[in-house]
Amino acid sequence: MSSPSVLLTAPSAGTSGGGSRKNATLICAPIMAESIEKMKIDMHKAKSAGADLVEIRLDSLNTFDPYHDLSSLIQNHPLPLLFTYRPKWEGGMYDGDENKRLDALRLAMELGADYIDVEFQVAHQFYDSVRGKTFNKTKVIVSSHNYQLTPSVEDLGNLVERIQATGTDIVKIATTALDITDVARMFQIMVHSQVAFIGLVMGDRGLISRILCAKFGGYLTFGTLESGVVSAPGQPTLNDLLYLYNLRQLGPRTKVFGIIGKPVSHSKSPILYNEAFKSVGFDGVYVFLLVDDLANFLRTYSSTDFMGFSVTIPHKEAALECCDEVDPVAKSIGAVNCIIRRQTDGKLIGYNTDYVGAITAIEDGLRGKHNGSSPAGTPLAGKLFVVIGAGGAGKALAYGAKEKGAMVVIANRTYDRARELADVIGADALALADLDNYHPEDGMILANTTSIGMQPKVDETPISKHALKYYSLVFDAVYTPKMTRLLKEAEESGATIVTGFEMFMGQAYGQYENYTGLPAPKELFRKIMENY
């Protein structure tokens, strides 16, 4: 089903753990270790890393002596403890006797655990077994996990009511994102929940549920001690939650920005914008948005909480159609790489900041080649400028080079696409396969705007090394890695090289100004990015 649009009024935030926090969402580090000793070491690591509590996954232990091990953990705990003993039938590792499993959770309560997690399927049975007993300290989380999908808002609402009816202290629902719009349904439930609620959506498409729950009132989120060592698909690290997303500073009024793409995890934009927002005191967060269907995404996240988006491969051309208004330059290029939601009326405005970043970087590279003695005007005038790729970035560079008086040639895997773009901007077209033998003159400029050579396929290159000797400057829009095979071979062939990092920085200045209404802190941007 398609998600309803999220019209959210985030709840007012309490403070916890010091006045500097803008939300009450706890950060929990899941601890999955094969021995109690390793769990104790990891508990201390979690405390130094900034977690509020740890989840002890009893089902990860190789051997488990309930009374001895639980006592040992509870007596020496540096942080509050949540005990989970997840059975295989709910996605965990425990495959033994069910009564013994529930006995261990009851024992954890008796020994003074801060929290225990009980699966909804056995919650009534569990509560029957502890009825009449008083456990002052322990809060019970009753949880439901759906590893297939995310149900409708109505079904999620009904599930919350059924879980609440068990008598639980905290409701936990984890579902699976088949599309990023699935997360909107979880946010809707979270914002309107009258009970302590943990709502997480698993998988890469559900990542924002683990960050923005701090804005929308989630009780807790999980952050792992190490990258890749997760207790559920899509968990970010504790370090990323605290220092990349500045989770403690997210509040009901925090504006959400993000990078829309597929793939998207390679992008350095979240590092750049979040650090810049924090440095200047701008109340915003910038997230990865793995989007399959752009129109559906923009329709779903239509509230002014979601303020602006950077757009990357493969959505730059579709973005043009999705905007209510498009800047004339972006319209001429036929691609949008920045979308802003206007606060006054919620309309989407499309811009293109790609071409400025890339063209300026290429001009600077050419000027450097002339030892700074720049002839009047642009060094691109009259140059033969070969653009590889006819997508959004290709259009932007072709348009920018043409504007500067260059003679443009478009080379693309499918010749028809190259021809189509060439006809629009007044250029020549070439099949990419013919590029190796194309050299009408020396001293040409080459700009790769495709993802050829991007991580993980770093051994790929769009053109043979022998053909690079005809180019005086080679630019690659790929910036992960910074030094692509194309650029290495171009440098070895004697060409000036311009990295995609320069284009990335140039377009980022423009986007930041669109997002914040503030001038881009260029020195700060370069300082932030010098380690990447």
mmCIF file of C-alpha atoms in Angstrom, residues 113-475:
data_model
loop_
_atom_site.group_PDB
_atom_site.id
_atom_site.type_symbol
_atom_site.label_atom_id
_atom_site.label_comp_id
_atom_site.label_asym_id
_atom_site.label_seq_id
_atom_site.Cartn_x
_atom_site.Cartn_y
_atom_site.Cartn_z
ATOM 1 C CA ALA A 113 17.200 -6.056 36.122
ATOM 2 C CA ASP A 114 16.335 -2.560 34.857
ATOM 3 C CA TYR A 115 14.451 -3.888 31.807
ATOM 4 C CA ILE A 116 13.488 -7.209 30.294
ATOM 5 C CA ASP A 117 12.160 -7.851 26.781
ATOM 6 C CA VAL A 118 9.317 -10.371 26.400
ATOM 7 C CA GLU A 119 7.933 -11.344 22.982
ATOM 8 C CA PHE A 120 4.267 -10.455 22.441
ATOM 9 C CA GLN A 121 3.477 -14.044 21.463
ATOM 10 C CA VAL A 122 4.254 -15.256 25.025
ATOM 11 C CA ALA A 123 3.540 -12.034 26.964
ATOM 12 C CA HIS A 124 0.182 -13.126 28.440
ATOM 13 C CA GLN A 125 1.688 -16.434 29.555
ATOM 14 C CA PHE A 126 4.655 -14.580 31.071
ATOM 15 C CA TYR A 127 2.495 -12.059 32.934
ATOM 16 C CA ASP A 128 0.305 -14.897 34.296
ATOM 17 C CA SER A 129 3.436 -16.457 35.795
ATOM 18 C CA VAL A 130 4.459 -13.271 37.652
ATOM 19 C CA ARG A 131 0.986 -12.129 38.723
ATOM 20 C CA GLY A 132 0.829 -11.160 42.373
ATOM 21 C CA LYS A 133 4.594 -10.698 42.619
ATOM 22 C CA THR A 134 6.083 -7.240 42.965
ATOM 23 C CA PHE A 135 9.130 -6.238 40.954
ATOM 24 C CA ASN A 136 9.615 -2.596 41.795
ATOM 25 C CA LYS A 137 12.597 -1.974 39.619
ATOM 26 C CA THR A 138 12.086 -3.840 36.360
ATOM 27 C CA LYS A 139 10.319 -2.268 33.403
ATOM 28 C CA VAL A 140 8.906 -4.809 30.947
ATOM 29 C CA ILE A 141 9.174 -4.234 27.187
ATOM 30 C CA VAL A 142 6.732 -6.371 25.206
ATOM 31 C CA SER A 143 8.043 -6.678 21.656
ATOM 32 C CA SER A 144 6.817 -7.730 18.237
ATOM 33 C CA HIS A 145 9.126 -8.274 15.240
ATOM 34 C CA ASN A 146 8.004 -8.485 11.626
ATOM 35 C CA TYR A 147 10.839 -9.578 9.319
ATOM 36 C CA GLN A 148 8.658 -9.492 6.182
ATOM 37 C CA LEU A 149 7.162 -5.992 5.935
ATOM 38 C CA THR A 150 5.661 -2.958 7.700
ATOM 39 C CA PRO A 151 1.880 -3.259 8.168
ATOM 40 C CA SER A 152 -0.658 -0.482 7.509
ATOM 41 C CA VAL A 153 -1.150 2.346 10.032
ATOM 42 C CA GLU A 154 -4.424 0.714 11.079
ATOM 43 C CA ASP A 155 -2.775 -2.678 11.678
ATOM 44 C CA LEU A 156 0.129 -1.075 13.548
ATOM 45 C CA GLY A 157 -2.323 0.868 15.733
ATOM 46 C CA ASN A 158 -4.231 -2.330 16.526
ATOM 47 C CA LEU A 159 -0.972 -4.106 17.367
ATOM 48 C CA VAL A 160 0.000 -1.312 19.798
ATOM 49 C CA GLU A 161 -3.379 -1.704 21.558
ATOM 50 C CA ARG A 162 -3.011 -5.482 21.785
ATOM 51 C CA ILE A 163 0.521 -5.187 23.191
ATOM 52 C CA GLN A 164 -0.642 -2.512 25.653
ATOM 53 C CA ALA A 165 -3.414 -4.825 26.828
ATOM 54 C CA THR A 166 -0.804 -7.278 28.164
ATOM 55 C CA GLY A 167 0.006 -4.742 30.902
ATOM 56 C CA THR A 168 3.451 -3.876 29.516
ATOM 57 C CA ASP A 169 5.399 -0.780 30.582
ATOM 58 C CA ILE A 170 6.867 -0.187 27.110
ATOM 59 C CA VAL A 171 5.607 -1.215 23.657
ATOM 60 C CA LYS A 172 8.237 -2.254 21.107
ATOM 61 C CA ILE A 173 7.443 -2.881 17.442
ATOM 62 C CA ALA A 174 10.151 -3.651 14.872
ATOM 63 C CA THR A 175 9.115 -4.080 11.238
ATOM 64 C CA THR A 176 10.929 -4.345 7.905
ATOM 65 C CA ALA A 177 11.191 -1.585 5.288
ATOM 66 C CA LEU A 178 10.496 -2.708 1.725
ATOM 67 C CA ASP A 179 10.451 0.996 0.800
ATOM 68 C CA ILE A 180 11.575 4.095 2.725
ATOM 69 C CA THR A 181 7.963 5.322 2.794
ATOM 70 C CA ASP A 182 7.132 2.394 5.133
ATOM 71 C CA VAL A 183 8.913 4.304 7.915
ATOM 72 C CA ALA A 184 6.325 7.104 7.710
ATOM 73 C CA ARG A 185 3.698 4.744 9.121
ATOM 74 C CA MET A 186 5.894 4.005 12.137
ATOM 75 C CA PHE A 187 6.474 7.740 12.726
ATOM 76 C CA GLN A 188 2.732 8.324 12.581
ATOM 77 C CA ILE A 189 2.138 5.733 15.322
ATOM 78 C CA MET A 190 5.068 7.100 17.374
ATOM 79 C CA VAL A 191 3.902 10.725 17.301
ATOM 80 C CA HIS A 192 0.399 9.828 18.446
ATOM 81 C CA SER A 193 1.365 7.143 20.971
ATOM 82 C CA GLN A 194 0.156 7.697 24.528
ATOM 83 C CA VAL A 195 2.483 4.999 25.896
ATOM 84 C CA ALA A 196 6.264 4.606 26.015
ATOM 85 C CA PHE A 197 6.925 3.336 22.489
ATOM 86 C CA ILE A 198 9.921 1.888 20.657
ATOM 87 C CA GLY A 199 9.249 1.818 16.904
ATOM 88 C CA LEU A 200 12.043 0.720 14.585
ATOM 89 C CA VAL A 201 12.030 -0.241 10.931
ATOM 90 C CA MET A 202 14.752 -2.711 9.958
ATOM 91 C CA GLY A 203 16.924 -2.726 6.838
ATOM 92 C CA ASP A 204 18.818 -0.018 4.924
ATOM 93 C CA ARG A 205 15.563 1.621 3.803
ATOM 94 C CA GLY A 206 14.516 1.923 7.452
ATOM 95 C CA LEU A 207 17.640 3.715 8.718
ATOM 96 C CA ILE A 208 15.853 7.036 9.350
ATOM 97 C CA SER A 209 13.570 5.299 11.898
ATOM 98 C CA ARG A 210 16.634 4.762 14.104
ATOM 99 C CA ILE A 211 17.682 8.430 13.982
ATOM 100 C CA LEU A 212 14.485 10.468 13.680
ATOM 101 C CA CYS A 213 12.775 8.546 16.510
ATOM 102 C CA ALA A 214 14.619 11.086 18.714
ATOM 103 C CA LYS A 215 12.646 13.878 17.004
ATOM 104 C CA PHE A 216 9.310 12.068 16.999
ATOM 105 C CA GLY A 217 9.319 10.767 20.585
ATOM 106 C CA GLY A 218 10.647 7.184 20.473
ATOM 107 C CA TYR A 219 11.592 5.697 23.854
ATOM 108 C CA LEU A 220 14.903 4.279 22.668
ATOM 109 C CA THR A 221 17.046 3.445 19.663
ATOM 110 C CA PHE A 222 19.898 0.972 19.209
ATOM 111 C CA GLY A 223 23.485 1.869 18.341
ATOM 112 C CA THR A 224 26.127 -0.830 17.894
ATOM 113 C CA LEU A 225 29.618 -0.756 19.421
ATOM 114 C CA GLU A 226 31.217 -1.768 16.133
ATOM 115 C CA SER A 227 30.285 -1.284 12.522
ATOM 116 C CA GLY A 228 28.750 -4.446 11.036
ATOM 117 C CA VAL A 229 28.205 -6.221 14.386
ATOM 118 C CA VAL A 230 24.439 -5.746 14.554
ATOM 119 C CA SER A 231 21.612 -7.414 16.448
ATOM 120 C CA ALA A 232 19.103 -6.391 13.735
ATOM 121 C CA PRO A 233 19.468 -5.319 10.077
ATOM 122 C CA GLY A 234 20.229 -1.641 9.476
ATOM 123 C CA GLN A 235 21.501 -0.628 12.928
ATOM 124 C CA PRO A 236 23.847 2.375 12.923
ATOM 125 C CA THR A 237 26.842 2.566 15.261
ATOM 126 C CA LEU A 238 26.653 4.295 18.619
ATOM 127 C CA ASN A 239 29.371 6.611 17.377
ATOM 128 C CA ASP A 240 27.332 7.624 14.296
ATOM 129 C CA LEU A 241 24.198 8.277 16.362
ATOM 130 C CA LEU A 242 26.093 10.533 18.759
ATOM 131 C CA TYR A 243 28.658 12.252 16.555
ATOM 132 C CA LEU A 244 27.474 11.997 12.929
ATOM 133 C CA TYR A 245 23.760 12.628 13.571
ATOM 134 C CA ASN A 246 24.180 14.533 16.893
ATOM 135 C CA LEU A 247 21.224 12.527 18.209
ATOM 136 C CA ARG A 248 21.114 14.245 21.626
ATOM 137 C CA GLN A 249 20.482 17.572 19.882
ATOM 138 C CA LEU A 250 17.495 16.437 17.804
ATOM 139 C CA GLY A 251 14.254 17.938 19.050
ATOM 140 C CA PRO A 252 10.645 18.361 17.950
ATOM 141 C CA ARG A 253 11.558 21.435 15.871
ATOM 142 C CA THR A 254 14.653 19.970 14.194
ATOM 143 C CA LYS A 255 14.411 20.226 10.408
ATOM 144 C CA VAL A 256 15.223 17.113 8.368
ATOM 145 C CA PHE A 257 17.450 17.176 5.254
ATOM 146 C CA GLY A 258 18.984 14.280 3.381
ATOM 147 C CA ILE A 259 20.668 12.758 0.367
ATOM 148 C CA ILE A 260 18.247 10.932 -1.967
ATOM 149 C CA GLY A 261 19.850 8.268 -4.135
ATOM 150 C CA LYS A 262 20.216 4.590 -4.973
ATOM 151 C CA PRO A 263 22.857 3.638 -3.929
ATOM 152 C CA VAL A 264 23.429 6.282 -1.278
ATOM 153 C CA SER A 265 25.608 4.888 1.530
ATOM 154 C CA HIS A 266 28.845 6.064 -0.180
ATOM 155 C CA SER A 267 27.884 9.732 0.159
ATOM 156 C CA LYS A 268 29.960 12.054 2.336
ATOM 157 C CA SER A 269 27.152 14.642 2.483
ATOM 158 C CA PRO A 270 25.846 13.626 5.950
ATOM 159 C CA ILE A 271 29.341 14.122 7.445
ATOM 160 C CA LEU A 272 29.632 17.549 5.865
ATOM 161 C CA TYR A 273 26.199 19.011 6.565
ATOM 162 C CA ASN A 274 25.733 17.627 10.089
ATOM 163 C CA GLU A 275 29.122 18.948 11.183
ATOM 164 C CA ALA A 276 28.395 22.325 9.568
ATOM 165 C CA PHE A 277 24.907 22.512 11.142
ATOM 166 C CA LYS A 278 26.410 21.739 14.559
ATOM 167 C CA SER A 279 29.214 24.313 14.147
ATOM 168 C CA VAL A 280 26.888 27.184 13.284
ATOM 169 C CA GLY A 281 24.099 26.151 15.680
ATOM 170 C CA PHE A 282 21.541 25.403 12.929
ATOM 171 C CA ASP A 283 18.757 23.084 14.182
ATOM 172 C CA GLY A 284 18.846 20.492 11.392
ATOM 173 C CA VAL A 285 19.848 16.883 10.771
ATOM 174 C CA TYR A 286 21.013 15.409 7.469
ATOM 175 C CA VAL A 287 20.364 11.710 6.754
ATOM 176 C CA PHE A 288 20.851 9.006 4.108
ATOM 177 C CA LEU A 289 17.652 8.420 2.110
ATOM 178 C CA LEU A 290 17.728 5.196 0.063
ATOM 179 C CA VAL A 291 14.840 5.960 -2.302
ATOM 180 C CA ASP A 292 13.337 3.672 -4.970
ATOM 181 C CA ASP A 293 10.445 5.858 -6.132
ATOM 182 C CA LEU A 294 11.125 9.604 -5.812
ATOM 183 C CA ALA A 295 7.570 10.818 -6.434
ATOM 184 C CA ASN A 296 6.188 8.456 -3.778
ATOM 185 C CA PHE A 297 8.872 9.534 -1.300
ATOM 186 C CA LEU A 298 8.150 13.265 -1.749
ATOM 187 C CA ARG A 299 4.394 12.655 -1.563
ATOM 188 C CA THR A 300 4.772 10.694 1.682
ATOM 189 C CA TYR A 301 7.159 12.999 3.527
ATOM 190 C CA SER A 302 5.209 16.135 2.691
ATOM 191 C CA SER A 303 5.291 18.015 6.002
ATOM 192 C CA THR A 304 7.567 21.000 6.603
ATOM 193 C CA ASP A 305 9.565 18.828 9.025
ATOM 194 C CA PHE A 306 11.236 17.530 5.841
ATOM 195 C CA MET A 307 12.841 20.678 4.513
ATOM 196 C CA GLY A 308 15.321 19.905 1.778
ATOM 197 C CA PHE A 309 17.050 17.171 -0.186
ATOM 198 C CA SER A 310 20.211 16.655 -2.185
ATOM 199 C CA VAL A 311 19.461 14.438 -5.174
ATOM 200 C CA THR A 312 21.960 12.031 -6.702
ATOM 201 C CA ILE A 313 22.033 9.085 -9.172
ATOM 202 C CA PRO A 314 19.547 7.921 -10.499
ATOM 203 C CA HIS A 315 16.919 10.514 -9.496
ATOM 204 C CA LYS A 316 18.187 13.872 -10.847
ATOM 205 C CA GLU A 317 15.993 13.880 -13.939
ATOM 206 C CA ALA A 318 12.898 12.496 -12.197
ATOM 207 C CA ALA A 319 13.346 15.276 -9.597
ATOM 208 C CA LEU A 320 12.612 17.839 -12.309
ATOM 209 C CA GLU A 321 9.128 16.379 -12.789
ATOM 210 C CA CYS A 322 8.437 16.158 -9.043
ATOM 211 C CA CYS A 323 9.025 19.833 -8.212
ATOM 212 C CA ASP A 324 6.280 22.447 -8.170
ATOM 213 C CA GLU A 325 8.734 25.094 -9.418
ATOM 214 C CA VAL A 326 12.135 24.697 -11.053
ATOM 215 C CA ASP A 327 14.935 27.249 -11.228
ATOM 216 C CA PRO A 328 15.482 28.323 -14.904
ATOM 217 C CA VAL A 329 19.065 26.961 -14.963
ATOM 218 C CA ALA A 330 17.930 23.560 -13.656
ATOM 219 C CA LYS A 331 15.145 23.586 -16.245
ATOM 220 C CA SER A 332 17.635 24.272 -19.053
ATOM 221 C CA ILE A 333 19.892 21.481 -17.826
ATOM 222 C CA GLY A 334 16.955 19.096 -17.416
ATOM 223 C CA ALA A 335 18.129 17.870 -14.004
ATOM 224 C CA VAL A 336 17.713 18.865 -10.355
ATOM 225 C CA ASN A 337 20.230 18.059 -7.613
ATOM 226 C CA CYS A 338 18.700 20.116 -4.809
ATOM 227 C CA ILE A 339 15.062 20.307 -3.674
ATOM 228 C CA ILE A 340 13.849 22.809 -1.070
ATOM 229 C CA ARG A 341 10.405 22.764 0.568
ATOM 230 C CA ARG A 342 9.242 26.366 0.819
ATOM 231 C CA GLN A 343 8.096 27.071 4.386
ATOM 232 C CA THR A 344 5.287 29.441 3.415
ATOM 233 C CA ASP A 345 3.288 27.035 1.228
ATOM 234 C CA GLY A 346 5.085 23.661 1.348
ATOM 235 C CA LYS A 347 5.822 23.757 -2.398
ATOM 236 C CA LEU A 348 8.919 21.964 -3.722
ATOM 237 C CA ILE A 349 11.479 24.131 -5.534
ATOM 238 C CA GLY A 350 14.187 22.474 -7.668
ATOM 239 C CA TYR A 351 17.728 23.791 -8.242
ATOM 240 C CA ASN A 352 20.902 22.567 -9.924
ATOM 241 C CA THR A 353 24.159 23.384 -8.140
ATOM 242 C CA ASP A 354 26.140 20.579 -9.860
ATOM 243 C CA TYR A 355 27.271 22.541 -12.884
ATOM 244 C CA VAL A 356 28.719 25.483 -10.924
ATOM 245 C CA GLY A 357 30.812 23.194 -8.714
ATOM 246 C CA ALA A 358 32.212 21.153 -11.591
ATOM 247 C CA ILE A 359 32.780 23.951 -14.117
ATOM 248 C CA THR A 360 34.485 26.216 -11.561
ATOM 249 C CA ALA A 361 36.795 23.352 -10.525
ATOM 250 C CA ILE A 362 37.676 22.599 -14.171
ATOM 251 C CA GLU A 363 38.319 26.302 -14.922
ATOM 252 C CA ASP A 364 40.582 26.524 -11.857
ATOM 253 C CA GLY A 365 42.451 23.430 -13.061
ATOM 254 C CA LEU A 366 42.991 24.950 -16.514
ATOM 255 C CA ARG A 367 44.096 28.284 -15.058
ATOM 256 C CA GLY A 368 46.598 26.463 -12.851
ATOM 257 C CA LYS A 369 48.005 24.888 -16.024
ATOM 258 C CA HIS A 370 48.744 28.384 -17.377
ATOM 259 C CA ASN A 371 50.677 29.241 -14.187
ATOM 260 C CA GLY A 372 47.952 31.553 -13.055
ATOM 261 C CA SER A 373 48.217 33.838 -16.121
ATOM 262 C CA SER A 374 44.536 33.577 -16.931
ATOM 263 C CA PRO A 375 43.551 34.964 -20.306
ATOM 264 C CA ALA A 376 40.574 37.286 -20.214
ATOM 265 C CA GLY A 377 37.300 35.389 -19.717
ATOM 266 C CA THR A 378 37.042 31.655 -19.279
ATOM 267 C CA PRO A 379 39.791 29.178 -20.190
ATOM 268 C CA LEU A 380 37.034 26.871 -21.489
ATOM 269 C CA ALA A 381 36.170 29.078 -24.473
ATOM 270 C CA GLY A 382 36.847 27.265 -27.745
ATOM 271 C CA LYS A 383 37.986 24.040 -26.041
ATOM 272 C CA LEU A 384 36.762 20.610 -27.137
ATOM 273 C CA PHE A 385 34.959 19.282 -24.063
ATOM 274 C CA VAL A 386 34.033 15.558 -23.982
ATOM 275 C CA VAL A 387 31.359 14.576 -21.440
ATOM 276 C CA ILE A 388 30.965 10.864 -20.609
ATOM 277 C CA GLY A 389 27.383 10.152 -19.580
ATOM 278 C CA ALA A 390 24.010 11.622 -20.511
ATOM 279 C CA GLY A 391 22.307 11.495 -17.087
ATOM 280 C CA GLY A 392 21.659 14.372 -14.688
ATOM 281 C CA ALA A 393 25.314 15.214 -13.971
ATOM 282 C CA GLY A 394 26.211 14.805 -17.671
ATOM 283 C CA LYS A 395 23.507 17.269 -18.642
ATOM 284 C CA ALA A 396 24.737 19.740 -16.002
ATOM 285 C CA LEU A 397 28.349 19.636 -17.206
ATOM 286 C CA ALA A 398 27.411 19.747 -20.884
ATOM 287 C CA TYR A 399 25.195 22.769 -20.219
ATOM 288 C CA GLY A 400 27.867 24.498 -18.103
ATOM 289 C CA ALA A 401 30.656 23.894 -20.651
ATOM 290 C CA LYS A 402 28.434 25.094 -23.507
ATOM 291 C CA GLU A 403 27.582 28.265 -21.531
ATOM 292 C CA LYS A 404 31.331 28.938 -21.244
ATOM 293 C CA GLY A 405 31.852 28.685 -24.988
ATOM 294 C CA ALA A 406 33.300 25.161 -25.198
ATOM 295 C CA MET A 407 32.548 22.783 -28.088
ATOM 296 C CA VAL A 408 30.794 19.874 -26.398
ATOM 297 C CA VAL A 409 30.745 16.185 -27.349
ATOM 298 C CA ILE A 410 28.543 13.709 -25.434
ATOM 299 C CA ALA A 411 29.776 10.103 -25.187
ATOM 300 C CA ASN A 412 27.364 7.557 -23.752
ATOM 301 C CA ARG A 413 26.981 3.777 -23.653
ATOM 302 C CA THR A 414 23.762 4.088 -25.606
ATOM 303 C CA TYR A 415 24.356 6.368 -28.563
ATOM 304 C CA ASP A 416 20.693 7.375 -28.864
ATOM 305 C CA ARG A 417 20.762 8.928 -25.398
ATOM 306 C CA ALA A 418 23.935 10.823 -26.264
ATOM 307 C CA ARG A 419 22.350 12.051 -29.495
ATOM 308 C CA GLU A 420 19.203 13.163 -27.669
ATOM 309 C CA LEU A 421 21.161 15.326 -25.192
ATOM 310 C CA ALA A 422 23.504 16.615 -27.900
ATOM 311 C CA ASP A 423 20.521 17.799 -29.959
ATOM 312 C CA VAL A 424 19.046 19.650 -26.975
ATOM 313 C CA ILE A 425 22.180 21.626 -26.125
ATOM 314 C CA GLY A 426 23.772 21.878 -29.574
ATOM 315 C CA ALA A 427 26.614 19.363 -29.254
ATOM 316 C CA ASP A 428 28.020 16.316 -31.032
ATOM 317 C CA ALA A 429 27.333 12.727 -29.945
ATOM 318 C CA LEU A 430 29.452 9.598 -29.725
ATOM 319 C CA ALA A 431 29.002 6.017 -28.553
ATOM 320 C CA LEU A 432 31.223 5.383 -25.520
ATOM 321 C CA ALA A 433 32.744 2.385 -27.324
ATOM 322 C CA ASP A 434 34.155 4.774 -29.964
ATOM 323 C CA LEU A 435 35.775 7.147 -27.470
ATOM 324 C CA ASP A 436 39.133 5.322 -27.382
ATOM 325 C CA ASN A 437 39.690 6.179 -31.049
ATOM 326 C CA TYR A 438 38.347 9.731 -30.908
ATOM 327 C CA HIS A 439 41.033 12.444 -31.182
ATOM 328 C CA PRO A 440 40.174 15.236 -33.621
ATOM 329 C CA GLU A 441 42.667 17.432 -31.756
ATOM 330 C CA ASP A 442 45.095 17.433 -28.842
ATOM 331 C CA GLY A 443 44.558 19.255 -25.544
ATOM 332 C CA MET A 444 40.878 18.203 -25.178
ATOM 333 C CA ILE A 445 39.025 18.156 -21.845
ATOM 334 C CA LEU A 446 37.383 14.964 -20.546
ATOM 335 C CA ALA A 447 34.663 14.851 -17.877
ATOM 336 C CA ASN A 448 33.330 11.525 -16.577
ATOM 337 C CA THR A 449 29.854 11.965 -15.051
ATOM 338 C CA THR A 450 28.925 8.268 -14.790
ATOM 339 C CA SER A 451 29.424 6.020 -11.750
ATOM 340 C CA ILE A 452 32.087 3.955 -13.608
ATOM 341 C CA GLY A 453 34.991 3.511 -11.163
ATOM 342 C CA MET A 454 32.958 4.240 -8.023
ATOM 343 C CA GLN A 455 33.308 2.010 -4.960
ATOM 344 C CA PRO A 456 33.132 -0.939 -4.904
ATOM 345 C CA LYS A 457 34.008 -1.269 -8.636
ATOM 346 C CA VAL A 458 37.231 0.738 -8.336
ATOM 347 C CA ASP A 459 39.038 -1.201 -11.107
ATOM 348 C CA GLU A 460 36.679 0.075 -13.810
ATOM 349 C CA THR A 461 37.398 3.045 -16.071
ATOM 350 C CA PRO A 462 35.379 4.528 -18.965
ATOM 351 C CA ILE A 463 38.325 5.012 -21.374
ATOM 352 C CA SER A 464 41.595 3.237 -22.204
ATOM 353 C CA LYS A 465 44.783 4.729 -20.835
ATOM 354 C CA HIS A 466 46.336 5.094 -24.315
ATOM 355 C CA ALA A 467 43.561 7.516 -25.342
ATOM 356 C CA LEU A 468 44.199 9.847 -22.391
ATOM 357 C CA LYS A 469 47.281 11.433 -23.997
ATOM 358 C CA TYR A 470 44.984 13.565 -26.175
ATOM 359 C CA TYR A 471 43.512 15.342 -23.129
ATOM 360 C CA SER A 472 45.063 18.276 -21.270
ATOM 361 C CA LEU A 473 42.614 17.984 -18.338
ATOM 362 C CA VAL A 474 40.560 15.062 -17.013
ATOM 363 C CA PHE A 475 37.763 15.464 -14.480
#
